[in-house]
Amino acid sequence: MNAKLIFTAGILVSLQSCGHSGTQPAQQEIRPVKVYATQPLGSVDKDFAGMSVADDISNLAFRISGQILKMNVITGQSVKKGDVIAEINPREYSLQMEADKATYLTARSQMERNKRLLEKQAISRQDYEMADAAYVRAKSAYENSQTTLADTRLRAPFAGAVEKKYVDNYQQVMAGEPVVRLVNPITESVMFTMPESGLQTLKIPGIRFSVKFDNYPGVTFGARLKEYVQTSTQATGTLTLEGENLKKYDIAPGMSCMINLRVNNPDRPGLTAVPLTAVFERNDSNYVWTIDRERRTRLNRVELGEPIGSDMIAVESG
C-alpha cells in the first residue's frame, strides 16, 4: 500500500510579484504546510505489540481507623472472595455497639408501651410520636454501630492474589489508608498503544482483532475493542479477549502478546480518510492537495463519505 501525502493547510509556494519594471526578479516566499500520510481503510492488516492487564485490581483499605490487630495474609498469597484479609482492634467499636444496643432496646420498649397506652387513650398522640422518633433514631444508631463493628474486618471483594502489603501487625491505620493490593491472577484484558496515524482504523466498521501470546505459540485468541483514548502522539486502547481458547488457557496480567488488526471491505477498496482541515470546497466540489515522494503537488477532486471521529472524514474516491 502506497501512502499519499496531503496538505492540511496552506499553499506550498506562492510567488510575490513586483509592480515596477527594472527591479529585481520576483522572489519566492516559502510558507510551511503540514502534511498527513493517508492509509487505505478498505483493506487493513496491521500487527502491533500489547500486554495483558488485570481485570480486577484494588488497593484494599478499612472504612474506619484503628490499630491493626492481625494480618491474615502474606505477599503472593491467594485468597477467596470474602476471606478476611486483616483485622483492627474492635474493642472501642464493640463498646459503642453495646451502648447503642442498650439505647435501642430501651427506646423500643418505651415505644411499644406508648403504643398500648395510645390505644387506650392514656397518652396523647404527640407523646407517642416523640417516643416513636426516639426509637427510630436509636435503631439507626444501633444498626450503624453493627456495620462499623463488622468493618473492623477487611474482606476480599474478589478472588485474587496479594500483590503487595502496605502495613504490618499493630500498626495504626487511618480510614481509607491502603492495607494490601489485591490482583485477580486471571484476566481477559489486553492493553495496546499505536501511533496517532493509526487511530482512524479503530473507528471504521468491520474491524477485527486477534491476539497471540508469547506463552502460547500457535494459539490465537479472538478479541473485541473495549475502549481507547487518544493522546497527542498515540492512541491507547484495551481489548477484551473472547472465544473458546479462553476456556483452555489462563491469561495472567503482564503477558506480552502480538495483536493483529484487520479490516476487509472489498466493496470499498479505495476508501481512506483525511483530516477535515485538508478539505476545501470550490465550485460545489471538494478538493485536497496531494504531494508525491518527489514533492510534486497536485489538486485532487474527491468524493467524501461519513465523518470519522471529530477531526477526520472518509474519502470514497479521488
mmCIF file of C-alpha atoms in Angstrom:
data_model
loop_
_atom_site.group_PDB
_atom_site.id
_atom_site.type_symbol
_atom_site.label_atom_id
_atom_site.label_comp_id
_atom_site.label_asym_id
_atom_site.label_seq_id
_atom_site.Cartn_x
_atom_site.Cartn_y
_atom_site.Cartn_z
ATOM 1 C CA MET A 1 0.000 0.000 0.000
ATOM 2 C CA ASN A 2 1.441 3.349 -1.009
ATOM 3 C CA ALA A 3 0.594 6.162 1.345
ATOM 4 C CA LYS A 4 -0.183 9.573 -0.098
ATOM 5 C CA LEU A 5 0.762 12.882 1.463
ATOM 6 C CA ILE A 6 -1.846 15.611 1.552
ATOM 7 C CA PHE A 7 -1.742 19.250 2.638
ATOM 8 C CA THR A 8 -3.767 20.002 5.729
ATOM 9 C CA ALA A 9 -3.485 23.778 5.441
ATOM 10 C CA GLY A 10 -1.908 26.487 3.337
ATOM 11 C CA ILE A 11 -0.144 26.592 -0.035
ATOM 12 C CA LEU A 12 3.359 25.254 -0.531
ATOM 13 C CA VAL A 13 4.856 28.071 -2.583
ATOM 14 C CA SER A 14 3.461 31.429 -3.645
ATOM 15 C CA LEU A 15 5.081 33.932 -5.919
ATOM 16 C CA GLN A 16 5.372 37.549 -4.913
ATOM 17 C CA SER A 17 5.351 39.850 -7.950
ATOM 18 C CA CYS A 18 6.714 43.339 -8.166
ATOM 19 C CA GLY A 19 4.822 46.285 -9.675
ATOM 20 C CA HIS A 20 7.825 48.201 -11.047
ATOM 21 C CA SER A 21 9.839 47.397 -14.171
ATOM 22 C CA GLY A 22 13.582 47.130 -13.958
ATOM 23 C CA THR A 23 13.576 45.906 -10.368
ATOM 24 C CA GLN A 24 14.834 42.566 -9.045
ATOM 25 C CA PRO A 25 13.138 39.348 -10.197
ATOM 26 C CA ALA A 26 10.193 38.065 -8.209
ATOM 27 C CA GLN A 27 11.199 36.238 -5.040
ATOM 28 C CA GLN A 28 9.726 33.034 -3.718
ATOM 29 C CA GLU A 29 8.006 33.172 -0.353
ATOM 30 C CA ILE A 30 8.309 29.808 1.380
ATOM 31 C CA ARG A 31 5.303 29.039 3.548
ATOM 32 C CA PRO A 32 5.320 25.899 5.726
ATOM 33 C CA VAL A 33 2.485 23.419 5.413
ATOM 34 C CA LYS A 34 1.500 20.402 7.447
ATOM 35 C CA VAL A 35 1.298 17.086 5.597
ATOM 36 C CA TYR A 36 -0.523 13.902 6.544
ATOM 37 C CA ALA A 37 0.182 10.379 5.251
ATOM 38 C CA THR A 38 -3.115 8.720 4.396
ATOM 39 C CA GLN A 39 -3.714 4.985 4.825
ATOM 40 C CA PRO A 40 -6.136 2.797 2.859
ATOM 41 C CA LEU A 41 -9.096 1.751 5.014
ATOM 42 C CA GLY A 42 -10.786 -0.659 2.627
ATOM 43 C CA SER A 43 -8.170 -3.325 3.375
ATOM 44 C CA VAL A 44 -6.006 -3.110 6.523
ATOM 45 C CA ASP A 45 -3.727 -5.751 8.047
ATOM 46 C CA LYS A 46 -1.520 -4.493 10.880
ATOM 47 C CA ASP A 47 0.430 -6.115 13.717
ATOM 48 C CA PHE A 48 1.442 -4.320 16.880
ATOM 49 C CA ALA A 49 2.525 -5.276 20.393
ATOM 50 C CA GLY A 50 0.376 -5.430 23.508
ATOM 51 C CA MET A 51 0.315 -6.749 27.051
ATOM 52 C CA SER A 52 -2.350 -8.337 29.236
ATOM 53 C CA VAL A 53 -3.550 -6.253 32.188
ATOM 54 C CA ALA A 54 -5.558 -7.151 35.275
ATOM 55 C CA ASP A 55 -9.349 -7.109 35.071
ATOM 56 C CA ASP A 56 -9.690 -6.705 38.832
ATOM 57 C CA ILE A 57 -7.113 -4.787 40.842
ATOM 58 C CA SER A 58 -7.684 -2.843 44.043
ATOM 59 C CA ASN A 59 -5.901 -1.242 46.982
ATOM 60 C CA LEU A 60 -7.966 -2.504 49.906
ATOM 61 C CA ALA A 61 -8.484 -0.244 52.919
ATOM 62 C CA PHE A 62 -10.561 -0.121 56.089
ATOM 63 C CA ARG A 63 -13.524 2.231 56.240
ATOM 64 C CA ILE A 64 -12.600 3.099 59.825
ATOM 65 C CA SER A 65 -9.366 3.903 61.659
ATOM 66 C CA GLY A 66 -7.684 1.778 64.305
ATOM 67 C CA GLN A 67 -4.736 -0.422 65.226
ATOM 68 C CA ILE A 68 -4.020 -3.498 63.118
ATOM 69 C CA LEU A 69 -4.650 -6.476 65.386
ATOM 70 C CA LYS A 70 -3.938 -9.219 62.868
ATOM 71 C CA MET A 71 -2.740 -9.516 59.270
ATOM 72 C CA ASN A 72 -4.024 -12.784 57.844
ATOM 73 C CA VAL A 73 -2.146 -12.758 54.520
ATOM 74 C CA ILE A 74 1.363 -12.541 53.134
ATOM 75 C CA THR A 75 2.602 -11.199 49.814
ATOM 76 C CA GLY A 76 1.786 -13.612 46.988
ATOM 77 C CA GLN A 77 -0.926 -15.442 48.895
ATOM 78 C CA SER A 78 -4.118 -16.391 47.087
ATOM 79 C CA VAL A 79 -7.436 -15.550 48.714
ATOM 80 C CA LYS A 80 -11.076 -16.297 48.005
ATOM 81 C CA LYS A 81 -13.859 -13.775 47.820
ATOM 82 C CA GLY A 82 -14.960 -12.943 51.367
ATOM 83 C CA ASP A 83 -11.759 -14.083 53.088
ATOM 84 C CA VAL A 84 -10.664 -11.857 55.991
ATOM 85 C CA ILE A 85 -7.532 -10.008 54.889
ATOM 86 C CA ALA A 86 -6.835 -8.090 58.116
ATOM 87 C CA GLU A 87 -8.474 -7.083 61.392
ATOM 88 C CA ILE A 88 -8.231 -3.968 63.523
ATOM 89 C CA ASN A 89 -8.821 -3.831 67.285
ATOM 90 C CA PRO A 90 -12.624 -3.984 67.714
ATOM 91 C CA ARG A 91 -12.778 -3.072 71.425
ATOM 92 C CA GLU A 92 -13.768 0.590 71.003
ATOM 93 C CA TYR A 93 -16.353 -0.172 68.334
ATOM 94 C CA SER A 94 -17.723 -3.156 70.274
ATOM 95 C CA LEU A 95 -18.320 -0.993 73.361
ATOM 96 C CA GLN A 96 -20.078 1.606 71.228
ATOM 97 C CA MET A 97 -22.298 -1.056 69.705
ATOM 98 C CA GLU A 98 -23.289 -2.385 73.149
ATOM 99 C CA ALA A 99 -24.174 1.135 74.277
ATOM 100 C CA ASP A 100 -26.237 1.762 71.138
ATOM 101 C CA LYS A 101 -27.920 -1.626 71.603
ATOM 102 C CA ALA A 102 -28.982 -0.749 75.146
ATOM 103 C CA THR A 103 -30.376 2.597 73.994
ATOM 104 C CA TYR A 104 -32.208 0.887 71.154
ATOM 105 C CA LEU A 105 -33.804 -1.758 73.389
ATOM 106 C CA THR A 106 -34.931 0.908 75.853
ATOM 107 C CA ALA A 107 -36.415 3.051 73.081
ATOM 108 C CA ARG A 108 -38.188 0.066 71.559
ATOM 109 C CA SER A 109 -39.690 -0.912 74.896
ATOM 110 C CA GLN A 110 -40.864 2.653 75.522
ATOM 111 C CA MET A 111 -42.354 2.934 72.020
ATOM 112 C CA GLU A 112 -44.268 -0.359 72.418
ATOM 113 C CA ARG A 113 -45.545 0.738 75.849
ATOM 114 C CA ASN A 114 -46.670 4.100 74.470
ATOM 115 C CA LYS A 115 -48.400 2.342 71.580
ATOM 116 C CA ARG A 116 -50.538 0.343 74.051
ATOM 117 C CA LEU A 117 -51.261 3.473 76.056
ATOM 118 C CA LEU A 118 -52.287 5.342 72.928
ATOM 119 C CA GLU A 119 -54.765 2.601 72.045
ATOM 120 C CA LYS A 120 -56.302 3.112 75.493
ATOM 121 C CA GLN A 121 -56.120 6.893 75.005
ATOM 122 C CA ALA A 122 -53.974 7.124 78.124
ATOM 123 C CA ILE A 123 -51.383 9.372 76.419
ATOM 124 C CA SER A 124 -51.501 11.976 73.683
ATOM 125 C CA ARG A 125 -50.516 11.235 70.119
ATOM 126 C CA GLN A 126 -47.737 13.795 70.459
ATOM 127 C CA ASP A 127 -46.145 11.775 73.291
ATOM 128 C CA TYR A 128 -46.412 8.625 71.201
ATOM 129 C CA GLU A 129 -44.825 10.277 68.157
ATOM 130 C CA MET A 130 -41.932 11.576 70.273
ATOM 131 C CA ALA A 131 -41.283 8.055 71.587
ATOM 132 C CA ASP A 132 -41.520 6.644 68.090
ATOM 133 C CA ALA A 133 -38.990 9.193 66.761
ATOM 134 C CA ALA A 134 -36.595 8.311 69.593
ATOM 135 C CA TYR A 135 -36.979 4.642 68.716
ATOM 136 C CA VAL A 136 -36.166 5.294 65.024
ATOM 137 C CA ARG A 137 -33.041 7.267 65.959
ATOM 138 C CA ALA A 138 -31.873 4.593 68.388
ATOM 139 C CA LYS A 139 -32.457 1.820 65.855
ATOM 140 C CA SER A 140 -30.494 3.668 63.168
ATOM 141 C CA ALA A 141 -27.585 4.261 65.572
ATOM 142 C CA TYR A 142 -27.546 0.598 66.617
ATOM 143 C CA GLU A 143 -27.569 -0.653 63.016
ATOM 144 C CA ASN A 144 -24.799 1.783 62.127
ATOM 145 C CA SER A 145 -22.628 0.616 65.035
ATOM 146 C CA GLN A 146 -23.183 -3.004 63.970
ATOM 147 C CA THR A 147 -21.937 -2.126 60.478
ATOM 148 C CA THR A 148 -18.961 -0.263 61.940
ATOM 149 C CA LEU A 149 -18.031 -3.266 64.087
ATOM 150 C CA ALA A 150 -18.221 -5.510 61.003
ATOM 151 C CA ASP A 151 -15.884 -3.084 59.237
ATOM 152 C CA THR A 152 -13.112 -3.970 61.702
ATOM 153 C CA ARG A 153 -12.601 -6.997 59.439
ATOM 154 C CA LEU A 154 -11.300 -6.273 55.945
ATOM 155 C CA ARG A 155 -12.585 -8.855 53.466
ATOM 156 C CA ALA A 156 -11.524 -9.645 49.900
ATOM 157 C CA PRO A 157 -14.091 -8.265 47.401
ATOM 158 C CA PHE A 158 -12.993 -10.808 44.770
ATOM 159 C CA ALA A 159 -10.787 -13.883 44.462
ATOM 160 C CA GLY A 160 -7.189 -12.951 43.750
ATOM 161 C CA ALA A 161 -3.615 -12.767 44.955
ATOM 162 C CA VAL A 162 -1.996 -10.335 47.376
ATOM 163 C CA GLU A 163 0.459 -8.399 45.233
ATOM 164 C CA LYS A 164 1.710 -6.101 47.994
ATOM 165 C CA LYS A 165 1.305 -5.451 51.733
ATOM 166 C CA TYR A 166 1.458 -1.854 52.932
ATOM 167 C CA VAL A 167 1.107 -2.353 56.713
ATOM 168 C CA ASP A 168 2.062 -4.821 59.467
ATOM 169 C CA ASN A 169 0.612 -6.036 62.755
ATOM 170 C CA TYR A 170 -0.021 -3.418 65.485
ATOM 171 C CA GLN A 171 0.340 -0.527 63.057
ATOM 172 C CA GLN A 172 -2.146 2.336 63.365
ATOM 173 C CA VAL A 173 -4.055 2.972 60.143
ATOM 174 C CA MET A 174 -6.444 5.686 59.091
ATOM 175 C CA ALA A 175 -9.726 5.186 57.263
ATOM 176 C CA GLY A 176 -9.024 4.802 53.545
ATOM 177 C CA GLU A 177 -5.300 4.062 54.017
ATOM 178 C CA PRO A 178 -4.230 1.160 51.727
ATOM 179 C CA VAL A 179 -3.552 -2.095 53.569
ATOM 180 C CA VAL A 180 -2.935 -4.553 50.716
ATOM 181 C CA ARG A 181 -3.022 -4.549 46.918
ATOM 182 C CA LEU A 182 -5.207 -7.359 45.573
ATOM 183 C CA VAL A 183 -4.979 -8.533 41.951
ATOM 184 C CA ASN A 184 -7.036 -11.086 40.061
ATOM 185 C CA PRO A 185 -4.426 -13.509 38.620
ATOM 186 C CA ILE A 186 -6.627 -14.358 35.619
ATOM 187 C CA THR A 187 -7.569 -11.703 33.090
ATOM 188 C CA GLU A 188 -9.365 -11.184 29.789
ATOM 189 C CA SER A 189 -7.989 -7.712 29.051
ATOM 190 C CA VAL A 190 -5.146 -6.632 26.764
ATOM 191 C CA MET A 191 -3.768 -3.108 26.538
ATOM 192 C CA PHE A 192 -2.052 -1.678 23.451
ATOM 193 C CA THR A 193 -0.654 1.569 22.093
ATOM 194 C CA MET A 194 -0.450 2.632 18.479
ATOM 195 C CA PRO A 195 0.649 5.793 16.627
ATOM 196 C CA GLU A 196 -1.876 8.591 16.213
ATOM 197 C CA SER A 197 -1.881 7.947 12.467
ATOM 198 C CA GLY A 198 -3.435 4.518 13.068
ATOM 199 C CA LEU A 199 -6.274 5.875 15.164
ATOM 200 C CA GLN A 200 -8.564 6.215 12.160
ATOM 201 C CA THR A 201 -8.574 2.438 11.687
ATOM 202 C CA LEU A 202 -10.111 1.976 15.130
ATOM 203 C CA LYS A 203 -13.167 3.997 14.091
ATOM 204 C CA ILE A 204 -14.238 2.198 10.935
ATOM 205 C CA PRO A 205 -16.878 -0.568 10.913
ATOM 206 C CA GLY A 206 -15.910 -4.159 10.251
ATOM 207 C CA ILE A 207 -12.686 -4.017 12.261
ATOM 208 C CA ARG A 208 -11.458 -7.358 13.672
ATOM 209 C CA PHE A 209 -8.772 -8.216 16.216
ATOM 210 C CA SER A 210 -6.866 -11.375 17.059
ATOM 211 C CA VAL A 211 -4.219 -11.885 19.738
ATOM 212 C CA LYS A 212 -1.277 -14.284 20.076
ATOM 213 C CA PHE A 213 0.648 -14.609 23.339
ATOM 214 C CA ASP A 214 4.326 -15.458 23.563
ATOM 215 C CA ASN A 215 3.491 -18.027 26.263
ATOM 216 C CA TYR A 216 1.205 -19.987 23.924
ATOM 217 C CA PRO A 217 2.851 -20.294 20.477
ATOM 218 C CA GLY A 218 0.409 -21.014 17.663
ATOM 219 C CA VAL A 219 -2.690 -20.258 19.747
ATOM 220 C CA THR A 220 -4.929 -17.410 18.554
ATOM 221 C CA PHE A 221 -7.463 -15.625 20.733
ATOM 222 C CA GLY A 222 -10.353 -13.604 19.390
ATOM 223 C CA ALA A 223 -10.780 -10.077 20.752
ATOM 224 C CA ARG A 224 -13.018 -7.047 20.518
ATOM 225 C CA LEU A 225 -12.248 -3.392 21.114
ATOM 226 C CA LYS A 226 -13.384 -2.281 24.581
ATOM 227 C CA GLU A 227 -12.163 1.322 24.681
ATOM 228 C CA TYR A 228 -9.416 3.649 23.515
ATOM 229 C CA VAL A 229 -8.085 7.077 24.411
ATOM 230 C CA GLN A 230 -6.276 9.445 22.056
ATOM 231 C CA THR A 231 -3.292 11.415 23.304
ATOM 232 C CA SER A 232 -1.175 13.953 21.459
ATOM 233 C CA THR A 233 1.084 11.353 19.834
ATOM 234 C CA GLN A 234 -0.608 7.964 20.161
ATOM 235 C CA ALA A 235 -3.753 6.016 20.948
ATOM 236 C CA THR A 236 -4.009 3.751 23.989
ATOM 237 C CA GLY A 237 -6.712 1.108 24.000
ATOM 238 C CA THR A 238 -7.981 -2.040 25.657
ATOM 239 C CA LEU A 239 -9.204 -5.261 24.060
ATOM 240 C CA THR A 240 -11.424 -7.886 25.671
ATOM 241 C CA LEU A 241 -10.418 -11.449 24.814
ATOM 242 C CA GLU A 242 -13.122 -13.875 23.751
ATOM 243 C CA GLY A 243 -13.554 -17.295 22.165
ATOM 244 C CA GLU A 244 -13.139 -20.946 23.117
ATOM 245 C CA ASN A 245 -9.403 -20.695 23.784
ATOM 246 C CA LEU A 246 -10.111 -18.652 26.916
ATOM 247 C CA LYS A 247 -11.517 -21.845 28.472
ATOM 248 C CA LYS A 248 -8.336 -23.777 27.677
ATOM 249 C CA TYR A 249 -5.606 -21.277 28.524
ATOM 250 C CA ASP A 250 -5.183 -18.962 31.500
ATOM 251 C CA ILE A 251 -4.076 -15.421 30.732
ATOM 252 C CA ALA A 252 -2.259 -13.691 33.576
ATOM 253 C CA PRO A 253 -1.552 -9.944 33.838
ATOM 254 C CA GLY A 254 1.801 -8.931 32.363
ATOM 255 C CA MET A 255 1.944 -11.458 29.495
ATOM 256 C CA SER A 256 3.273 -9.939 26.249
ATOM 257 C CA CYS A 257 1.411 -10.545 23.011
ATOM 258 C CA MET A 258 1.106 -9.583 19.355
ATOM 259 C CA ILE A 259 -2.167 -8.054 18.191
ATOM 260 C CA ASN A 260 -3.427 -8.270 14.626
ATOM 261 C CA LEU A 261 -5.859 -5.624 13.367
ATOM 262 C CA ARG A 262 -7.677 -6.444 10.149
ATOM 263 C CA VAL A 263 -10.293 -4.728 8.025
ATOM 264 C CA ASN A 264 -11.504 -6.277 4.794
ATOM 265 C CA ASN A 265 -14.001 -4.225 2.806
ATOM 266 C CA PRO A 266 -13.785 -5.388 -0.832
ATOM 267 C CA ASP A 267 -16.772 -3.250 -1.839
ATOM 268 C CA ARG A 268 -14.843 -0.068 -0.994
ATOM 269 C CA PRO A 269 -11.204 -0.733 -1.884
ATOM 270 C CA GLY A 270 -10.379 2.960 -2.384
ATOM 271 C CA LEU A 271 -11.694 4.098 0.995
ATOM 272 C CA THR A 272 -9.318 6.285 3.001
ATOM 273 C CA ALA A 273 -9.588 9.166 5.442
ATOM 274 C CA VAL A 274 -8.134 12.658 5.653
ATOM 275 C CA PRO A 275 -8.175 15.415 8.283
ATOM 276 C CA LEU A 276 -11.110 17.787 7.942
ATOM 277 C CA THR A 277 -8.655 20.687 7.696
ATOM 278 C CA ALA A 278 -7.261 19.230 4.454
ATOM 279 C CA VAL A 279 -10.556 19.523 2.556
ATOM 280 C CA PHE A 280 -11.747 22.711 0.907
ATOM 281 C CA GLU A 281 -14.710 23.478 -1.354
ATOM 282 C CA ARG A 282 -14.599 25.089 -4.778
ATOM 283 C CA ASN A 283 -17.479 25.371 -7.258
ATOM 284 C CA ASP A 284 -19.649 22.971 -5.227
ATOM 285 C CA SER A 285 -16.916 20.297 -5.279
ATOM 286 C CA ASN A 286 -14.468 19.150 -2.625
ATOM 287 C CA TYR A 287 -10.701 19.116 -3.127
ATOM 288 C CA VAL A 288 -7.460 18.225 -1.387
ATOM 289 C CA TRP A 289 -3.851 18.951 -2.310
ATOM 290 C CA THR A 290 -1.523 15.942 -2.561
ATOM 291 C CA ILE A 291 2.233 15.723 -2.747
ATOM 292 C CA ASP A 292 4.257 12.750 -4.008
ATOM 293 C CA ARG A 293 7.683 11.486 -2.969
ATOM 294 C CA GLU A 294 9.357 13.887 -5.411
ATOM 295 C CA ARG A 295 7.442 16.787 -3.808
ATOM 296 C CA ARG A 296 5.300 17.378 -6.852
ATOM 297 C CA THR A 297 1.910 18.785 -5.933
ATOM 298 C CA ARG A 298 -1.478 18.033 -7.417
ATOM 299 C CA LEU A 299 -5.019 19.251 -6.799
ATOM 300 C CA ASN A 300 -7.419 16.299 -6.407
ATOM 301 C CA ARG A 301 -11.198 16.400 -6.580
ATOM 302 C CA VAL A 302 -12.587 13.950 -4.000
ATOM 303 C CA GLU A 303 -15.894 12.333 -3.087
ATOM 304 C CA LEU A 304 -16.431 12.487 0.666
ATOM 305 C CA GLY A 305 -18.056 9.894 2.908
ATOM 306 C CA GLU A 306 -19.010 9.889 6.567
ATOM 307 C CA PRO A 307 -17.068 11.695 9.310
ATOM 308 C CA ILE A 308 -14.670 9.501 11.293
ATOM 309 C CA GLY A 309 -14.400 10.802 14.827
ATOM 310 C CA SER A 310 -14.294 14.549 15.385
ATOM 311 C CA ASP A 311 -11.372 15.519 13.134
ATOM 312 C CA MET A 312 -11.340 13.058 10.188
ATOM 313 C CA ILE A 313 -13.590 12.357 7.230
ATOM 314 C CA ALA A 314 -13.784 9.378 4.879
ATOM 315 C CA VAL A 315 -12.809 9.811 1.220
ATOM 316 C CA GLU A 316 -14.632 7.435 -1.109
ATOM 317 C CA SER A 317 -12.644 8.260 -4.205
ATOM 318 C CA GLY A 318 -10.167 10.750 -5.684
#
